[in-house]
Amino acid sequence: MGDPVIQFRGVTKSYRKGGQELVVLDHLDMDIEAGEFLALMGPSGSGKSTILNLVGGLDLPDAGDVIVGGVSVPALGGDELSTWRARHIGYVFQAFNLLPVLTALENVELPLLLTPLKKAARREQARYALEIVGLADRLDHRPKQLSGGQEQRVAIARAIAMDPTILLCDEPTGDLDRDSADQVLDLLGRLSAEYGKTVVMVTHDQKAGEDARRVIHLDKGVIAPVDA
Amino acid sequence: MNLERLVRRQALSHPVRALLTVGAVAVAMFLLCFLRSIVTSLDAAVKESSGRRIITASAVSLFQALPASYSAAIAEVDGVATVSRFTWFGGVYKDPENFFAQFGTDPQLLLDQYPEIELPAEHKQAWFDDKRGAIVGIGIAEKYGWSVGDTVPLLGTIFPRAGGEPWEFTVRGVYRSTRANVDEMTMYFHWTLLDEALESGESMGPRGTSVYLIRLDDGWEGEEVAQAIDDYYAGGPQRTRTQPEAAFQADFVNMMGNLPTFLGMIGAAVLVAILFGVVNTMTIAARERLRSMGILKAMGFSDRVPIRLYLMESTMLVLIGGGLGIGLAWLTQPGLRAMFGTFIPVYQVAGETYLAATVACVGIGLLAGLIPALRAARLRPVEALRRGA
C-alpha cells in the first residue's frame, strides 16, 4: 500500500429535504492512495457525489475530517480554499459544463487565468492539454460544434490544464454512448497510469467500474461489503 | 483569453436581449441629457449674466412702459456708468408663427454694455449710421435666410403704423454671441426710430421704454445702485423695480412655473426605470449563468470573480447604451436648438450634463450588477452547480 492522498475520518454529511434529514454519509472512514484510479459506485443517494464535493471543498462535512495531501479541507476557507482547489483539484462533470461562449482552447485556458502565466504560455499549456486528450485539431470549435465525447475530453483537458494531483470525475461517461465512454475511460486510465493523477470517479457504469483499478461500493452513506 | 473577453461573449450570447438593454439605456440617457439640458440652458442665461449690469423696469409690470425722461435722471445716480433703453417691439414677420424678439435700443450703448455681442466693425458702423438699420442674431439670420442689406418687414402689433403698413428694417449686421446670456435669435434696432415715429404720429403705441439697462461704474455694487434708483422713484410718477441682470433673467425662467423641478422629476423617474430594467436583465442573465459560476468556483476562482464578472457586464452594457444616448444628445443639439427656436435659443448640452450622464451610467451599471453579483458570490459552489443544472 502507498501513502493515502485522500483520507476520510468519521465523515458525516446530511441534507434536509422536505423537512426530513437525509444522512448521505455516516461516519465514513476511507483512504485513497496517490495515483489510484478509483471508482465509487452505488445506488443514487448513497453519497458518491457528496464524497467528490467534500474532497474538492465544494461542500462541508457536518462532522469528521477530510484530509487531502495532508491538508484538512474543511479547515480551509475563502481565498485559501479557492487557491488550494485551483492547484490540486481538477473537476470533470457528467454534463461536461463547458462554457458555451468559449472555444475548446479558451475553455481549457480558463483555469490558467489563475496562474501568473503569460498569454502565450497559457495558450501553449492549454494546447498541450488538448493534445493529450486527442483534440489538437478542435482548438477553435465551440462546444456545440463538438460531439458529446469530444466535449467530455475538452472538459478533461480543462481539468488537467493546471496539472492537478487529483481528478474528481462525477459520472464522466453518464451522457456518452459506449464508444465515447470507452475513449474517456481509456483517457482517465492513462492519466492515472502515465501521469500519476489520482482519479476518483463516481459512476453507475459497470464497464467504468471494470476499467478502474479499485472500486468502492457505497450504500446509505457507508462502504458496502463487496461480494466475492 | 481573459475575463474581459468572457464577459463580452456572455453579454452578447443573447444578442436580442443585449440590444434591447443597450437600446433602452440609450433612449433613457438621451432623455436624461435632453431634459437636463432644457433646465441648464434656461439657467445658463441666468448664470452667465453679468454682475456689472442692472435692469430697471416698472414696479407695476414688465409690460408697463417707463417714461423716456427717466433715462437722464438714472444716468445721474451715483454708480451708474451708462444707461440704455430697451423697448419690446413685438412685430410679426410675415406670420405670427415666426416669433422672435425685437428690441428698440441705443446701438452704441448696447454694444458697449454687451461686449459678448460680436459684430464686425464695418457692420457696427453701418448700423450706427442707418437709423432704419438693424442687427440680427446669426440664429434668425440663418433661419430666415437674411443677409446684410436685406429688408425685413415687421408688422407692428404694439406699435402699428398708420395705414397698417409694415415697418421696414435693413439688416446692417449679423451678430454672434460669446455667452449664453445673450441669444442669437434677437433683432435690435434704433430706439429713436420708434420714438420719432410715435412723436410724429406715424405710429401708435405706448411712449417710453420697456426697461433701462444700466452698466455700473467700477467699485459700485449693483444692490446699492438699484436701491438708489428705486428710492429716487419711490414717489412716482411711476415706481421702478431695479434688479441685477441675473435676477431679471431668472424672473423669465420662473414665469414657466416650476418647470426645472418637473423636468428633474421626470429625469429621476427615467433613471429609476432604467435601473430596474438593467437589474432585470442582469438577474435573468445571472440565473442562466448560475452553473457557469459554480464551474468557475470549482476551478478555483474566488468568490470575487462572479462579482467582477457581473459588475463588468452590467457596466459594459450600460456604458455602451449610455454612450449612444449621450452621443445622440450631442448630435441632436442643432436640430433641437432649431426646434426650440426662441423658447430656448441657447439650448445646448453642457459639459456637466455629459459628466452627470456618464456618472449615472457607471452608477446604474454597478448597482444593477451588484445584486446578482453578491448573490452569486455568496452561493456555495455545490449549490451553484446543483441549482444551475
Coordinates of N, CA and C in Angstrom, one line a residue, chain B residues 260-381:
Chain B
P260 N -38.2 73.5 -14.0 CA -37.0 72.7 -13.7 C -37.3 71.5 -12.8
T261 N -38.1 71.8 -11.7 CA -38.4 70.7 -10.8 C -39.2 69.6 -11.5
F262 N -40.1 70.0 -12.3 CA -40.9 69.0 -13.0 C -40.0 68.1 -14.0
L263 N -39.2 68.8 -14.7 CA -38.3 68.0 -15.6 C -37.3 67.2 -14.8
G264 N -36.8 67.7 -13.7 CA -35.9 67.0 -12.9 C -36.6 65.7 -12.4
M265 N -37.9 65.8 -12.0 CA -38.6 64.6 -11.5 C -38.7 63.6 -12.6
I266 N -39.0 64.0 -13.9 CA -39.1 63.1 -15.0 C -37.8 62.4 -15.2
G267 N -36.7 63.2 -15.2 CA -35.4 62.7 -15.4 C -35.0 61.6 -14.3
A268 N -35.4 61.9 -13.1 CA -35.1 60.9 -12.0 C -35.9 59.6 -12.2
A269 N -37.2 59.8 -12.7 CA -38.0 58.6 -12.9 C -37.4 57.8 -14.0
V270 N -36.9 58.5 -15.1 CA -36.3 57.7 -16.2 C -35.1 56.9 -15.7
L271 N -34.3 57.6 -14.8 CA -33.1 56.9 -14.2 C -33.5 55.6 -13.4
V272 N -34.6 55.8 -12.6 CA -35.0 54.7 -11.8 C -35.5 53.6 -12.7
A273 N -36.3 54.0 -13.7 CA -36.9 53.0 -14.6 C -35.8 52.2 -15.3
I274 N -34.8 52.9 -15.7 CA -33.8 52.1 -16.5 C -32.9 51.3 -15.5
L275 N -32.8 51.7 -14.3 CA -32.1 50.9 -13.3 C -32.8 49.6 -13.1
F276 N -34.1 49.7 -13.0 CA -34.9 48.5 -12.8 C -34.8 47.6 -14.0
G277 N -34.8 48.2 -15.2 CA -34.6 47.4 -16.4 C -33.3 46.6 -16.5
V278 N -32.2 47.3 -16.2 CA -30.9 46.7 -16.2 C -30.8 45.6 -15.1
V279 N -31.4 45.9 -14.0 CA -31.3 44.9 -12.9 C -32.1 43.7 -13.3
N280 N -33.2 43.9 -14.0 CA -34.0 42.7 -14.5 C -33.1 41.9 -15.5
T281 N -32.5 42.6 -16.4 CA -31.6 41.9 -17.4 C -30.5 41.1 -16.7
M282 N -29.9 41.8 -15.8 CA -28.8 41.1 -15.1 C -29.2 39.9 -14.2
T283 N -30.4 40.1 -13.7 CA -31.0 39.0 -12.8 C -31.3 37.8 -13.7
I284 N -31.8 38.0 -14.8 CA -32.1 36.9 -15.8 C -30.8 36.2 -16.2
A285 N -29.8 37.1 -16.6 CA -28.5 36.6 -17.0 C -27.9 35.8 -15.9
A286 N -28.0 36.3 -14.7 CA -27.3 35.6 -13.5 C -27.9 34.3 -13.3
R287 N -29.3 34.2 -13.4 CA -29.9 32.9 -13.2 C -29.5 31.9 -14.2
E288 N -29.3 32.4 -15.5 CA -28.9 31.5 -16.5 C -27.4 31.0 -16.3
R289 N -26.7 31.8 -15.7 CA -25.2 31.5 -15.5 C -24.8 31.0 -14.2
L290 N -25.8 30.6 -13.4 CA -25.6 30.1 -12.1 C -24.6 28.9 -12.2
R291 N -24.8 28.0 -13.1 CA -23.9 26.8 -13.3 C -22.5 27.3 -13.7
S292 N -22.4 28.2 -14.6 CA -21.1 28.7 -15.0 C -20.3 29.3 -13.8
M293 N -21.0 29.9 -12.9 CA -20.4 30.4 -11.7 C -19.9 29.3 -10.8
G294 N -20.7 28.3 -10.8 CA -20.3 27.1 -10.0 C -19.1 26.4 -10.6
I295 N -19.1 26.4 -11.9 CA -17.9 25.8 -12.6 C -16.6 26.6 -12.3
L296 N -16.8 27.9 -12.4 CA -15.6 28.8 -12.1 C -15.1 28.6 -10.7
K297 N -16.1 28.5 -9.8 CA -15.7 28.3 -8.4 C -15.0 26.9 -8.2
A298 N -15.6 25.9 -8.9 CA -15.0 24.6 -8.8 C -13.6 24.6 -9.4
M299 N -13.3 25.4 -10.3 CA -11.9 25.5 -10.9 C -11.0 26.2 -9.9
G300 N -11.5 27.0 -9.0 CA -10.6 27.6 -8.1 C -10.7 29.1 -8.1
F301 N -11.6 29.7 -8.9 CA -11.8 31.1 -8.9 C -12.5 31.5 -7.6
S302 N -12.0 32.6 -7.1 CA -12.5 33.1 -5.8 C -13.9 33.7 -5.9
D303 N -14.5 33.9 -4.8 CA -15.9 34.5 -4.7 C -15.9 35.9 -5.4
R304 N -14.8 36.5 -5.4 CA -14.7 37.9 -6.0 C -14.9 37.9 -7.5
V305 N -14.6 36.7 -8.1 CA -14.7 36.7 -9.6 C -16.1 36.9 -10.1
P306 N -17.1 36.2 -9.6 CA -18.5 36.5 -10.0 C -18.9 37.9 -9.9
I307 N -18.5 38.5 -8.7 CA -18.8 39.9 -8.5 C -18.2 40.7 -9.7
R308 N -16.9 40.5 -10.0 CA -16.2 41.2 -11.0 C -16.9 41.0 -12.4
L309 N -17.3 39.8 -12.7 CA -17.9 39.4 -14.0 C -19.2 40.2 -14.2
Y310 N -20.1 40.1 -13.1 CA -21.4 40.7 -13.3 C -21.3 42.2 -13.3
L311 N -20.4 42.8 -12.5 CA -20.3 44.2 -12.5 C -19.7 44.7 -13.8
M312 N -18.8 43.9 -14.4 CA -18.2 44.3 -15.7 C -19.3 44.3 -16.8
E313 N -20.1 43.2 -16.7 CA -21.1 43.0 -17.8 C -22.1 44.1 -17.7
S314 N -22.7 44.4 -16.5 CA -23.7 45.4 -16.5 C -23.2 46.7 -16.8
T315 N -22.0 47.0 -16.3 CA -21.4 48.3 -16.6 C -21.1 48.5 -18.1
M316 N -20.6 47.4 -18.7 CA -20.3 47.4 -20.1 C -21.6 47.7 -20.9
L317 N -22.7 47.0 -20.6 CA -24.0 47.2 -21.3 C -24.5 48.6 -21.2
V318 N -24.4 49.1 -19.9 CA -24.9 50.5 -19.6 C -24.1 51.5 -20.3
L319 N -22.7 51.3 -20.3 CA -21.9 52.3 -20.8 C -22.0 52.4 -22.4
I320 N -22.2 51.2 -23.0 CA -22.4 51.2 -24.5 C -23.7 52.0 -24.8
G321 N -24.8 51.6 -24.1 CA -26.1 52.3 -24.3 C -26.0 53.8 -23.9
G322 N -25.4 54.0 -22.8 CA -25.3 55.4 -22.3 C -24.4 56.2 -23.3
G323 N -23.4 55.6 -23.8 CA -22.5 56.3 -24.8 C -23.3 56.7 -26.0
L324 N -24.2 55.7 -26.5 CA -25.0 56.0 -27.7 C -26.0 57.2 -27.4
G325 N -26.6 57.1 -26.2 CA -27.6 58.1 -25.8 C -26.9 59.5 -25.7
I326 N -25.8 59.5 -25.0 CA -25.1 60.8 -24.9 C -24.6 61.3 -26.2
G327 N -24.2 60.4 -27.1 CA -23.7 60.8 -28.4 C -24.9 61.4 -29.2
L328 N -26.1 60.7 -29.0 CA -27.3 61.2 -29.7 C -27.7 62.6 -29.2
A329 N -27.5 62.8 -27.9 CA -27.8 64.1 -27.3 C -26.9 65.2 -27.9
W330 N -25.6 64.8 -28.1 CA -24.7 65.7 -28.7 C -25.0 66.1 -30.1
L331 N -25.3 65.0 -30.9 CA -25.6 65.1 -32.3 C -26.9 66.0 -32.6
T332 N -27.9 65.8 -31.7 CA -29.2 66.5 -32.0 C -29.2 67.9 -31.5
Q333 N -28.2 68.4 -31.0 CA -28.2 69.8 -30.4 C -28.7 70.8 -31.5
P334 N -28.1 70.9 -32.7 CA -28.5 71.9 -33.6 C -30.0 71.7 -34.0
G335 N -30.4 70.5 -34.2 CA -31.8 70.3 -34.5 C -32.8 70.7 -33.4
L336 N -32.4 70.4 -32.2 CA -33.3 70.7 -31.1 C -33.2 72.2 -30.8
R337 N -32.1 72.8 -31.1 CA -32.0 74.3 -30.9 C -32.9 75.0 -31.9
A338 N -32.9 74.4 -33.1 CA -33.8 75.0 -34.2 C -35.3 74.8 -33.8
M339 N -35.5 73.6 -33.2 CA -36.9 73.2 -32.9 C -37.4 74.1 -31.7
F340 N -36.5 74.4 -30.7 CA -36.9 75.2 -29.6 C -37.0 76.7 -30.0
G341 N -36.2 77.1 -31.0 CA -36.3 78.4 -31.5 C -36.1 79.5 -30.4
T342 N -37.0 80.4 -30.3 CA -36.8 81.5 -29.3 C -37.2 81.1 -27.9
F343 N -37.8 79.9 -27.8 CA -38.2 79.4 -26.4 C -36.9 79.2 -25.6
I344 N -36.0 78.4 -26.2 CA -34.7 78.2 -25.5 C -33.6 78.4 -26.6
P345 N -33.3 79.7 -26.9 CA -32.4 80.0 -28.0 C -31.0 79.5 -27.8
V346 N -30.6 79.3 -26.5 CA -29.2 78.8 -26.3 C -29.2 77.3 -25.9
Y347 N -30.2 76.5 -26.4 CA -30.2 75.1 -26.0 C -28.9 74.5 -26.3
Q348 N -28.2 73.9 -25.4 CA -27.1 73.1 -25.6 C -26.8 72.1 -24.5
V349 N -26.2 71.0 -24.8 CA -25.9 70.0 -23.7 C -24.6 70.5 -23.1
A350 N -24.7 70.8 -21.8 CA -23.5 71.3 -21.1 C -22.5 70.2 -20.8
G351 N -21.3 70.6 -20.6 CA -20.2 69.6 -20.2 C -20.6 68.8 -19.0
E352 N -21.2 69.6 -18.0 CA -21.6 68.9 -16.7 C -22.7 67.9 -17.0
T353 N -23.5 68.1 -18.0 CA -24.6 67.1 -18.3 C -23.9 65.8 -18.8
Y354 N -23.0 66.0 -19.7 CA -22.3 64.8 -20.2 C -21.7 64.0 -19.0
L355 N -21.0 64.8 -18.1 CA -20.4 64.2 -17.0 C -21.4 63.5 -16.1
A356 N -22.5 64.2 -15.8 CA -23.6 63.6 -15.0 C -24.1 62.3 -15.6
A357 N -24.4 62.4 -16.9 CA -24.9 61.2 -17.6 C -23.9 60.0 -17.5
T358 N -22.6 60.3 -17.7 CA -21.6 59.3 -17.6 C -21.6 58.7 -16.2
V359 N -21.6 59.6 -15.2 CA -21.6 59.1 -13.8 C -22.9 58.2 -13.5
A360 N -24.0 58.7 -14.1 CA -25.2 57.9 -13.9 C -25.1 56.6 -14.5
C361 N -24.5 56.5 -15.7 CA -24.3 55.2 -16.4 C -23.4 54.3 -15.5
V362 N -22.3 54.8 -15.0 CA -21.5 53.9 -14.2 C -22.2 53.5 -12.9
G363 N -22.9 54.4 -12.3 CA -23.7 54.1 -11.1 C -24.7 53.1 -11.4
I364 N -25.5 53.2 -12.5 CA -26.5 52.2 -12.8 C -25.9 50.9 -13.1
G365 N -24.8 50.9 -13.8 CA -24.1 49.7 -14.2 C -23.7 48.9 -13.0
L366 N -23.1 49.6 -12.0 CA -22.6 49.0 -10.8 C -23.7 48.5 -9.9
L367 N -24.7 49.4 -9.8 CA -25.9 49.0 -8.9 C -26.6 47.8 -9.5
A368 N -26.8 47.8 -10.8 CA -27.6 46.7 -11.5 C -26.8 45.4 -11.4
G369 N -25.5 45.4 -11.4 CA -24.7 44.2 -11.4 C -24.5 43.7 -10.0
L370 N -24.7 44.6 -9.0 CA -24.3 44.3 -7.7 C -25.2 43.2 -7.0
I371 N -26.5 43.3 -7.3 CA -27.4 42.4 -6.7 C -27.1 40.9 -7.1
P372 N -27.1 40.6 -8.4 CA -26.8 39.3 -8.8 C -25.3 38.9 -8.5
A373 N -24.5 39.9 -8.5 CA -23.1 39.6 -8.2 C -22.9 39.1 -6.7
L374 N -23.5 39.8 -5.8 CA -23.4 39.4 -4.4 C -24.1 38.1 -4.2
R375 N -25.2 37.9 -4.9 CA -25.9 36.6 -4.7 C -25.0 35.4 -5.2
A376 N -24.4 35.6 -6.3 CA -23.5 34.6 -6.9 C -22.3 34.4 -6.0
A377 N -21.8 35.4 -5.5 CA -20.6 35.3 -4.7 C -20.9 34.5 -3.4
R378 N -22.1 34.8 -2.8 CA -22.4 34.1 -1.6 C -22.7 32.6 -1.7
L379 N -23.1 32.3 -3.0 CA -23.6 30.9 -3.2 C -22.4 29.9 -3.1
R380 N -22.6 28.8 -2.4 CA -21.5 27.8 -2.4 C -21.5 27.1 -3.7
P381 N -20.3 26.7 -4.1 CA -20.1 26.1 -5.5 C -21.1 24.9 -5.7

